[in-house]
Amino acid sequence: MAETYKHPTRQIVRNGALADLPSEVDRFKPETILLVVGKESFRKSIHFNNLQKYMVGYDLSHIISVGDNPTEQFLQTIWTQQKTQTYDLVIGIGGGSVLDFGKTIAALLTQPCGTVSEFLSNQMKFEKDTIPFIAIPTTAGTGSEVTQYASIETEDKQKISLTDIKLFPALAIVDPELTHSMPPYLTACTGFDAICQAIESYWSVSNSETSEPHALKAIPILIKNLIRATQNPNNKDARFQMAYASLEAGLAIAQTRTTAVHSVSYPMTTYFDVPHGHACSLTLAPFIRFNAPAIKGARGEKLYQAMGVSSADNGAQLVEDLMKKVKLEQSLTKLGIDTSGIQTIIQNGFRPDRVKNNPRHLTPEDLKTILESIA
Ligand code: NAP
C-alpha cells in the first residue's frame, strides 16, 4: 500500500510566476521582510526591477548578499548583525547558496543559542519555530526550494547539511525565466546537480514508493533538455523543463537524501574550488558502473529505461557523452586534483549519512579506483 505523503512546501511553477509574489506575500501579512540575494546576477537582471515594481508598498531595504557556498564564519557575522531585528518573512532569490543561506538565517534568527558553532555542536536542531521562508530559485539544479536541507561550509572545510523539517520553505516560486541568464557552464553544472540528485535518489537505499515517481519523472526530462538549455539559453521550453525537473529531483531527495556521488563531491568543492554541480558530475558515470551489481534486474532496468539506455555501461557512456557535449571537464588532473588531491578526497569524501545511503558498500580502496579512473 502506498505511504501517506504530503510535502510541506507549497509550489508554484510557471513562467512569469515572480509576479505572484506580492499576493503570496500578502498572505503572511508581514511588517518587516528580509530579502536574501546573491552577489550580483539577480540585482543586475531585469527581474530585480520587476521585483521592486511588483512589491511596491513593501519595504525591501533589508537585504543580505550571499556568495557561493556560504561559510560558518559568514553565517555567524550575519547572525550577529541581524539578531536584534524582527522579521516576519524571509525571501531568498538566487542559486542554491542563496536559498540555503536564506533558510538557515530564517531559522537561526528565532533560536535561543548564541553562536553558530554552539548551534552546530548542539545536534543542529531548531527548538523554536522559524520565520516563514519563500524560496525563489534562479538556477535549475539544487532543488533547495523544496528540501529541508541547507549546506554550510565549516571552519575545517567540511560541507555539512543542516537537516530539519523546519527548514522546508513555506513556499517555492519557480519562475524558469529567472534562469535564462545562466551562462552555459553554470547551466551545465546546475543541470548535472539535478541529474545526480534524481539518479542518486532512485538508487538510494531510502528509495520509496513516494520518492521514486519524482526521481523517475525528473531523469528523462533533465537528460533530454540539458543540451538544449546549455546551447540555447533563451529556449523557453528547455529552461522550463530544467527548472521543473530540478524541482522534481528536489522532491525526490527531500525523502531519500543523496548518496556517494554527492559525498565525494564535497571535498572537490571545499579543497579544489570545483563548483558543486560539476563536482557531482565527475563521479556519476563511474558510480553508475560501480552500483550496477546492487541494482540488478527490474530495479536497474527501470533506471536505465528512464535514462533512455539499455544497460549500466550505456548509462555511464551517456553521462560521459553528455558531459562532453556541455563542455564539462572530466579529468581530475585538469581540474587541479593530482595524486595527493585524490588522497584528500578519499580522506574527506566519506560522509556517513550519504555513503550508507549508497546501494553498494563503498570502501576507500573502491573510491581510490573510481577516482583514478577519472584522473
Ligand atoms: P550557487 O552557488 O548558488 O551560485 C553559483 C553562481 O551562479 C553564483 O556566482 C551566482 O551569482 C550565479 N548565478 C545564480 N543564478 C544565476 C542566474 N540566473 N544567472 C547568472 N548567474 C547566476 O550555485 P547552485 O549550484 O545553484 O547552488 C550550489 C549550492 O547549493 C551548494 O552550496 C550546494 O551544496 C547547495 N545545494 C543545496 C541543496 C539543498 O537541498 N539544500 C541541494 C543541492 C545543492 P550571484 O551570486 O551574482 O547571483
Short mmCIF file of C-alpha atoms and ligand atoms in Angstrom, two decimals:
data_model
loop_
_atom_site.label_atom_id
_atom_site.label_comp_id
_atom_site.label_asym_id
_atom_site.label_seq_id
_atom_site.Cartn_x
_atom_site.Cartn_y
_atom_site.Cartn_z
CA MET A 1 0.00 0.00 0.00
CA ALA A 2 1.31 3.48 -0.82
CA GLU A 3 2.60 5.54 2.09
CA THR A 4 0.76 8.70 3.07
CA TYR A 5 2.84 11.61 1.98
CA LYS A 6 2.34 15.36 1.84
CA HIS A 7 5.12 17.79 1.05
CA PRO A 8 5.06 20.83 3.34
CA THR A 9 6.23 23.39 0.75
CA ARG A 10 3.56 24.93 -1.48
CA GLN A 11 4.84 25.13 -5.05
CA ILE A 12 4.14 27.49 -7.92
CA VAL A 13 5.88 26.61 -11.19
CA ARG A 14 5.18 28.92 -14.10
CA ASN A 15 6.93 31.31 -16.45
CA GLY A 16 6.34 34.77 -15.00
CA ALA A 17 5.50 33.39 -11.53
CA LEU A 18 7.60 36.10 -9.86
CA ALA A 19 4.62 38.39 -10.46
CA ASP A 20 2.66 36.26 -7.97
CA LEU A 21 4.99 37.28 -5.16
CA PRO A 22 3.04 40.27 -3.78
CA SER A 23 -0.23 38.35 -3.47
CA GLU A 24 1.64 35.44 -1.89
CA VAL A 25 3.46 37.77 0.50
CA ASP A 26 0.12 39.36 1.48
CA ARG A 27 -0.93 36.01 2.96
CA PHE A 28 1.84 36.32 5.56
CA LYS A 29 0.87 39.92 6.42
CA PRO A 30 4.50 40.79 7.13
CA GLU A 31 5.51 44.11 8.64
CA THR A 32 9.22 43.54 8.05
CA ILE A 33 10.79 41.44 5.30
CA LEU A 34 14.37 40.25 4.94
CA LEU A 35 15.50 39.76 1.34
CA VAL A 36 18.40 37.37 0.67
CA VAL A 37 20.02 37.54 -2.79
CA GLY A 38 23.34 36.65 -4.48
CA LYS A 39 26.31 38.88 -5.18
CA GLU A 40 25.18 40.46 -8.44
CA SER A 41 23.42 38.34 -11.08
CA PHE A 42 19.91 38.90 -9.77
CA ARG A 43 20.39 42.56 -8.93
CA LYS A 44 21.72 43.23 -12.44
CA SER A 45 18.78 41.49 -14.08
CA ILE A 46 15.51 42.94 -15.28
CA HIS A 47 13.79 40.71 -12.72
CA PHE A 48 15.16 42.84 -9.87
CA ASN A 49 13.46 45.92 -11.36
CA ASN A 50 10.31 43.87 -11.80
CA LEU A 51 10.50 42.72 -8.19
CA GLN A 52 10.62 46.32 -6.99
CA LYS A 53 7.64 47.18 -9.19
CA TYR A 54 5.63 44.16 -8.01
CA MET A 55 6.46 44.71 -4.34
CA VAL A 56 5.57 48.38 -4.19
CA GLY A 57 4.20 49.08 -0.73
CA TYR A 58 6.64 46.66 0.89
CA ASP A 59 9.96 47.80 2.31
CA LEU A 60 12.73 45.79 0.60
CA SER A 61 15.63 47.68 2.13
CA HIS A 62 16.73 44.86 4.46
CA ILE A 63 18.96 42.91 2.08
CA ILE A 64 21.72 40.34 2.61
CA SER A 65 24.08 39.43 -0.26
CA VAL A 66 25.39 35.88 -0.22
CA GLY A 67 28.40 34.49 -2.16
CA ASP A 68 28.89 30.92 -3.43
CA ASN A 69 28.95 28.14 -0.81
CA PRO A 70 28.34 30.20 2.34
CA THR A 71 30.64 29.56 5.30
CA GLU A 72 30.09 29.19 9.02
CA GLN A 73 32.01 32.43 9.59
CA PHE A 74 29.78 34.38 7.20
CA LEU A 75 26.70 32.92 8.84
CA GLN A 76 27.99 33.98 12.26
CA THR A 77 28.67 37.54 11.03
CA ILE A 78 25.21 37.96 9.55
CA TRP A 79 23.51 36.35 12.53
CA THR A 80 25.27 38.72 14.91
CA GLN A 81 24.30 41.71 12.73
CA GLN A 82 20.67 40.70 12.35
CA LYS A 83 19.91 39.23 15.78
CA THR A 84 18.27 42.34 17.15
CA GLN A 85 15.96 42.76 14.12
CA THR A 86 12.49 41.30 13.98
CA TYR A 87 11.41 39.88 10.64
CA ASP A 88 8.06 38.35 9.76
CA LEU A 89 9.15 36.86 6.45
CA VAL A 90 12.41 35.96 4.68
CA ILE A 91 12.52 35.81 0.87
CA GLY A 92 15.52 34.16 -0.84
CA ILE A 93 16.05 34.75 -4.58
CA GLY A 94 19.13 33.11 -6.10
CA GLY A 95 21.04 29.88 -6.59
CA GLY A 96 21.28 27.06 -4.06
CA SER A 97 23.80 29.02 -1.96
CA VAL A 98 21.32 31.88 -1.50
CA LEU A 99 18.37 29.59 -0.81
CA ASP A 100 20.34 27.52 1.71
CA PHE A 101 21.54 30.66 3.46
CA GLY A 102 18.06 32.18 3.45
CA LYS A 103 16.57 29.06 5.05
CA THR A 104 19.31 28.94 7.64
CA ILE A 105 19.10 32.57 8.71
CA ALA A 106 15.27 32.41 8.77
CA ALA A 107 15.60 29.52 11.18
CA LEU A 108 18.51 30.78 13.28
CA LEU A 109 17.08 34.23 13.96
CA THR A 110 14.42 32.75 16.23
CA GLN A 111 16.71 30.34 18.12
CA PRO A 112 17.85 30.99 21.67
CA CYS A 113 21.51 29.85 21.35
CA GLY A 114 24.24 32.40 20.80
CA THR A 115 26.77 31.22 18.24
CA VAL A 116 26.75 29.15 15.08
CA SER A 117 29.36 26.76 16.46
CA GLU A 118 27.24 26.27 19.60
CA PHE A 119 24.30 25.51 17.34
CA LEU A 120 26.31 23.13 15.16
CA SER A 121 27.62 21.25 18.17
CA ASN A 122 24.14 21.07 19.74
CA GLN A 123 22.87 18.38 17.32
CA MET A 124 21.76 21.15 14.96
CA LYS A 125 18.11 21.05 15.94
CA PHE A 126 15.89 24.12 15.78
CA GLU A 127 13.98 24.39 19.04
CA LYS A 128 11.76 27.33 18.14
CA ASP A 129 9.58 27.87 15.09
CA THR A 130 11.40 29.59 12.27
CA ILE A 131 10.49 32.71 10.29
CA PRO A 132 8.49 31.69 7.17
CA PHE A 133 10.74 31.46 4.13
CA ILE A 134 9.86 31.91 0.45
CA ALA A 135 12.38 30.30 -1.93
CA ILE A 136 12.73 31.60 -5.49
CA PRO A 137 15.50 29.77 -7.42
CA THR A 138 17.49 31.45 -10.19
CA THR A 139 19.41 28.28 -11.08
CA ALA A 140 17.90 24.95 -12.14
CA GLY A 141 19.60 22.21 -10.23
CA THR A 142 19.71 22.15 -6.45
CA GLY A 143 16.02 21.69 -5.68
CA SER A 144 16.74 23.54 -2.43
CA GLU A 145 13.39 25.31 -2.87
CA VAL A 146 11.66 22.10 -1.75
CA THR A 147 14.14 20.46 0.62
CA GLN A 148 14.70 20.53 4.36
CA TYR A 149 18.49 20.74 3.89
CA ALA A 150 20.88 23.67 3.94
CA SER A 151 24.60 23.36 3.22
CA ILE A 152 27.19 25.27 5.12
CA GLU A 153 30.99 25.10 4.91
CA THR A 154 32.57 24.81 8.36
CA GLU A 155 35.88 26.26 9.55
CA ASP A 156 37.60 22.90 8.90
CA LYS A 157 36.41 22.72 5.26
CA GLN A 158 33.59 20.26 5.86
CA LYS A 159 30.40 20.85 3.93
CA ILE A 160 27.65 19.93 6.32
CA SER A 161 23.92 19.75 5.65
CA LEU A 162 21.69 21.21 8.30
CA THR A 163 18.62 18.98 8.19
CA ASP A 164 15.37 19.80 9.90
CA ILE A 165 11.72 19.66 8.94
CA LYS A 166 11.59 23.33 9.96
CA LEU A 167 13.92 24.18 7.07
CA PHE A 168 11.32 23.38 4.41
CA PRO A 169 10.42 26.67 2.73
CA ALA A 170 6.80 27.72 3.26
CA LEU A 171 6.52 28.45 -0.45
CA ALA A 172 8.61 27.77 -3.58
CA ILE A 173 8.08 30.09 -6.54
CA VAL A 174 9.79 28.58 -9.57
CA ASP A 175 9.85 31.08 -12.41
CA PRO A 176 12.04 29.49 -15.12
CA GLU A 177 12.53 32.91 -16.74
CA LEU A 178 14.86 33.78 -13.85
CA THR A 179 17.25 31.07 -15.09
CA HIS A 180 17.62 32.36 -18.67
CA SER A 181 20.63 34.50 -17.69
CA MET A 182 22.68 31.47 -16.58
CA PRO A 183 25.75 31.11 -18.83
CA PRO A 184 26.37 27.69 -20.44
CA TYR A 185 28.87 26.45 -17.84
CA LEU A 186 26.57 27.30 -14.91
CA THR A 187 23.62 25.72 -16.75
CA ALA A 188 25.66 22.54 -17.24
CA CYS A 189 26.87 22.42 -13.62
CA THR A 190 23.46 23.03 -12.06
CA GLY A 191 21.71 20.72 -14.54
CA PHE A 192 24.12 17.94 -13.64
CA ASP A 193 23.46 18.53 -9.95
CA ALA A 194 19.81 17.76 -10.65
CA ILE A 195 20.65 14.70 -12.79
CA CYS A 196 22.83 13.33 -9.98
CA GLN A 197 20.17 14.04 -7.37
CA ALA A 198 17.45 12.26 -9.36
CA ILE A 199 19.62 9.21 -10.10
CA GLU A 200 21.02 9.04 -6.56
CA SER A 201 17.56 9.31 -5.05
CA TYR A 202 16.38 6.46 -7.27
CA TRP A 203 19.19 4.06 -6.34
CA SER A 204 19.38 5.19 -2.70
CA VAL A 205 18.64 2.57 -0.06
CA SER A 206 15.99 5.02 1.20
CA ASN A 207 14.11 5.00 -2.13
CA SER A 208 10.37 4.58 -1.54
CA GLU A 209 7.09 4.38 -3.41
CA THR A 210 6.64 8.10 -2.88
CA SER A 211 10.15 9.31 -3.79
CA GLU A 212 10.59 7.10 -6.85
CA PRO A 213 7.98 8.73 -9.12
CA HIS A 214 9.64 12.13 -8.58
CA ALA A 215 13.08 10.73 -9.46
CA LEU A 216 11.84 8.81 -12.49
CA LYS A 217 9.93 11.84 -13.74
CA ALA A 218 12.99 14.08 -13.44
CA ILE A 219 15.63 11.85 -15.08
CA PRO A 220 14.42 11.77 -18.74
CA ILE A 221 13.40 15.44 -18.71
CA LEU A 222 16.81 16.54 -17.45
CA ILE A 223 18.72 14.33 -19.87
CA LYS A 224 16.61 15.49 -22.81
CA ASN A 225 16.81 19.20 -22.03
CA LEU A 226 20.28 19.84 -20.63
CA ILE A 227 21.96 20.28 -24.01
CA ARG A 228 19.07 22.40 -25.31
CA ALA A 229 19.24 24.74 -22.30
CA THR A 230 23.03 24.92 -22.36
CA GLN A 231 23.29 25.66 -26.08
CA ASN A 232 20.32 27.97 -26.31
CA PRO A 233 19.94 29.90 -23.04
CA ASN A 234 16.73 31.63 -24.14
CA ASN A 235 14.95 28.46 -25.17
CA LYS A 236 11.84 28.93 -23.03
CA ASP A 237 10.73 25.34 -23.18
CA ALA A 238 14.15 23.88 -22.29
CA ARG A 239 14.54 26.31 -19.37
CA PHE A 240 11.05 25.48 -18.15
CA GLN A 241 11.68 21.74 -18.32
CA MET A 242 15.02 22.03 -16.48
CA ALA A 243 13.51 24.17 -13.70
CA TYR A 244 10.51 21.88 -13.32
CA ALA A 245 12.56 18.66 -13.37
CA SER A 246 15.09 20.01 -10.89
CA LEU A 247 12.19 20.72 -8.52
CA GLU A 248 11.07 17.11 -9.05
CA ALA A 249 14.59 15.90 -8.22
CA GLY A 250 14.46 18.10 -5.09
CA LEU A 251 11.17 16.46 -4.08
CA ALA A 252 12.85 13.08 -4.52
CA ILE A 253 15.93 13.83 -2.39
CA ALA A 254 13.80 15.50 0.28
CA GLN A 255 12.69 11.96 1.05
CA THR A 256 15.83 9.95 0.39
CA ARG A 257 18.89 12.23 0.57
CA THR A 258 21.72 11.75 -1.92
CA THR A 259 24.42 9.05 -1.94
CA ALA A 260 28.15 8.53 -2.54
CA VAL A 261 28.33 10.76 -5.65
CA HIS A 262 27.38 13.79 -3.58
CA SER A 263 29.51 12.70 -0.62
CA VAL A 264 32.63 12.54 -2.78
CA SER A 265 31.85 15.88 -4.42
CA TYR A 266 32.06 17.94 -1.22
CA PRO A 267 35.87 17.94 -0.77
CA MET A 268 36.26 18.62 -4.51
CA THR A 269 34.43 21.88 -3.87
CA THR A 270 35.86 22.86 -0.47
CA TYR A 271 39.51 21.93 -1.22
CA PHE A 272 39.71 22.42 -5.01
CA ASP A 273 37.01 25.00 -5.81
CA VAL A 274 35.21 22.79 -8.31
CA PRO A 275 31.63 24.18 -8.50
CA HIS A 276 29.09 21.95 -6.77
CA GLY A 277 27.26 20.52 -9.81
CA HIS A 278 30.49 19.98 -11.75
CA ALA A 279 31.99 18.17 -8.75
CA CYS A 280 28.94 15.88 -8.60
CA SER A 281 29.03 15.13 -12.32
CA LEU A 282 32.63 13.84 -12.19
CA THR A 283 31.93 10.54 -10.47
CA LEU A 284 28.41 9.91 -11.77
CA ALA A 285 29.48 7.66 -14.67
CA PRO A 286 31.91 5.57 -12.56
CA PHE A 287 29.27 5.18 -9.84
CA ILE A 288 26.67 4.05 -12.41
CA ARG A 289 29.08 1.21 -13.25
CA PHE A 290 30.06 0.59 -9.60
CA ASN A 291 26.48 0.49 -8.30
CA ALA A 292 25.16 -1.70 -11.14
CA PRO A 293 25.54 -5.04 -9.28
CA ALA A 294 23.49 -3.62 -6.39
CA ILE A 295 20.54 -2.64 -8.59
CA LYS A 296 20.22 -5.73 -10.73
CA GLY A 297 17.10 -6.90 -12.58
CA ALA A 298 13.94 -4.81 -12.79
CA ARG A 299 15.29 -2.20 -10.40
CA GLY A 300 18.24 -1.36 -12.64
CA GLU A 301 16.21 -1.67 -15.83
CA LYS A 302 13.76 0.99 -14.65
CA LEU A 303 16.65 3.41 -14.13
CA TYR A 304 18.31 2.66 -17.46
CA GLN A 305 14.95 2.97 -19.20
CA ALA A 306 14.41 6.41 -17.62
CA MET A 307 17.85 7.39 -18.91
CA GLY A 308 16.93 6.09 -22.39
CA VAL A 309 19.58 3.34 -22.39
CA SER A 310 19.63 -0.44 -22.04
CA SER A 311 22.42 -1.12 -19.53
CA ALA A 312 24.62 0.41 -16.82
CA ASP A 313 27.55 0.68 -19.23
CA ASN A 314 25.40 2.53 -21.76
CA GLY A 315 24.12 4.79 -18.97
CA ALA A 316 27.67 5.64 -17.90
CA GLN A 317 28.62 6.26 -21.53
CA LEU A 318 25.62 8.54 -21.95
CA VAL A 319 26.71 10.60 -18.94
CA GLU A 320 30.27 10.89 -20.30
CA ASP A 321 28.95 11.97 -23.72
CA LEU A 322 26.58 14.47 -22.12
CA MET A 323 29.43 15.98 -20.09
CA LYS A 324 31.47 16.31 -23.28
CA LYS A 325 28.62 17.98 -25.16
CA VAL A 326 28.00 20.53 -22.40
CA LYS A 327 31.76 21.06 -22.06
CA LEU A 328 32.29 19.84 -18.50
CA GLU A 329 35.92 18.84 -17.93
CA GLN A 330 36.08 15.18 -16.90
CA SER A 331 39.71 14.84 -15.82
CA LEU A 332 40.61 15.44 -12.18
CA THR A 333 44.18 16.39 -13.13
CA LYS A 334 42.90 19.10 -15.46
CA LEU A 335 40.79 20.42 -12.59
CA GLY A 336 43.88 20.68 -10.37
CA ILE A 337 43.34 17.44 -8.44
CA ASP A 338 46.53 15.34 -8.52
CA THR A 339 47.50 12.13 -6.68
CA SER A 340 47.70 13.87 -3.31
CA GLY A 341 44.38 15.57 -4.10
CA ILE A 342 42.83 12.15 -4.60
CA GLN A 343 44.02 11.24 -1.09
CA THR A 344 42.40 14.42 0.26
CA ILE A 345 39.12 13.45 -1.39
CA ILE A 346 39.29 9.91 -0.01
CA GLN A 347 40.00 11.27 3.49
CA ASN A 348 37.17 13.79 3.37
CA GLY A 349 34.67 12.23 0.97
CA PHE A 350 33.10 9.65 3.27
CA ARG A 351 30.04 11.35 4.73
CA PRO A 352 28.40 8.51 6.68
CA ASP A 353 24.83 9.71 6.00
CA ARG A 354 25.46 9.65 2.24
CA VAL A 355 27.75 6.65 1.91
CA LYS A 356 25.44 4.44 3.99
CA ASN A 357 22.66 5.53 1.67
CA ASN A 358 24.56 4.21 -1.37
CA PRO A 359 23.15 0.96 -2.75
CA ARG A 360 26.58 -0.71 -2.74
CA HIS A 361 29.06 -0.66 0.15
CA LEU A 362 31.96 1.64 -0.71
CA THR A 363 35.47 1.17 0.71
CA PRO A 364 38.38 3.65 0.50
CA GLU A 365 40.03 1.25 -1.98
CA ASP A 366 36.91 1.29 -4.19
CA LEU A 367 36.86 5.07 -4.11
CA LYS A 368 40.58 5.21 -4.98
CA THR A 369 39.91 3.02 -8.04
CA ILE A 370 36.98 5.23 -9.06
CA LEU A 371 38.95 8.45 -8.69
CA GLU A 372 41.99 7.03 -10.51
CA SER A 373 39.70 6.04 -13.39
CA ILE A 374 38.91 9.74 -13.95
CA ALA A 375 42.35 11.12 -13.08
P1 NAP B 1 25.27 28.94 -6.39
O1 NAP B 1 26.48 28.65 -5.55
O2 NAP B 1 24.04 29.32 -5.69
O3 NAP B 1 25.61 30.04 -7.45
C1 NAP B 1 26.73 29.92 -8.31
C2 NAP B 1 26.88 31.17 -9.14
O4 NAP B 1 25.77 31.29 -10.02
C3 NAP B 1 26.91 32.45 -8.32
O5 NAP B 1 28.11 33.11 -8.61
C4 NAP B 1 25.69 33.24 -8.79
O6 NAP B 1 25.99 34.62 -8.94
C5 NAP B 1 25.41 32.67 -10.14
N1 NAP B 1 24.00 32.70 -10.55
C6 NAP B 1 22.91 32.25 -9.87
N2 NAP B 1 21.80 32.40 -10.62
C7 NAP B 1 22.19 32.98 -11.79
C8 NAP B 1 21.50 33.38 -12.98
N3 NAP B 1 20.18 33.19 -13.12
N4 NAP B 1 22.23 33.96 -13.96
C9 NAP B 1 23.57 34.12 -13.86
N5 NAP B 1 24.27 33.75 -12.77
C10 NAP B 1 23.59 33.18 -11.76
O7 NAP B 1 25.02 27.67 -7.33
P2 NAP B 1 23.99 26.48 -7.22
O8 NAP B 1 24.59 25.37 -7.99
O9 NAP B 1 22.62 26.90 -7.54
O10 NAP B 1 24.00 26.10 -5.67
C11 NAP B 1 25.05 25.33 -5.11
C12 NAP B 1 24.85 25.28 -3.62
O11 NAP B 1 23.60 24.65 -3.31
C13 NAP B 1 25.93 24.45 -2.94
O12 NAP B 1 26.35 25.10 -1.77
C14 NAP B 1 25.21 23.15 -2.62
O13 NAP B 1 25.76 22.48 -1.51
C15 NAP B 1 23.81 23.65 -2.35
N6 NAP B 1 22.79 22.59 -2.53
C16 NAP B 1 21.77 22.58 -1.66
C17 NAP B 1 20.77 21.62 -1.77
C18 NAP B 1 19.65 21.58 -0.78
O14 NAP B 1 18.80 20.70 -0.86
N7 NAP B 1 19.61 22.50 0.15
C19 NAP B 1 20.82 20.67 -2.81
C20 NAP B 1 21.88 20.73 -3.71
C21 NAP B 1 22.85 21.71 -3.56
P3 NAP B 1 25.38 35.74 -7.94
O15 NAP B 1 25.94 35.48 -6.59
O16 NAP B 1 25.86 37.01 -8.54
O17 NAP B 1 23.90 35.56 -8.01
#
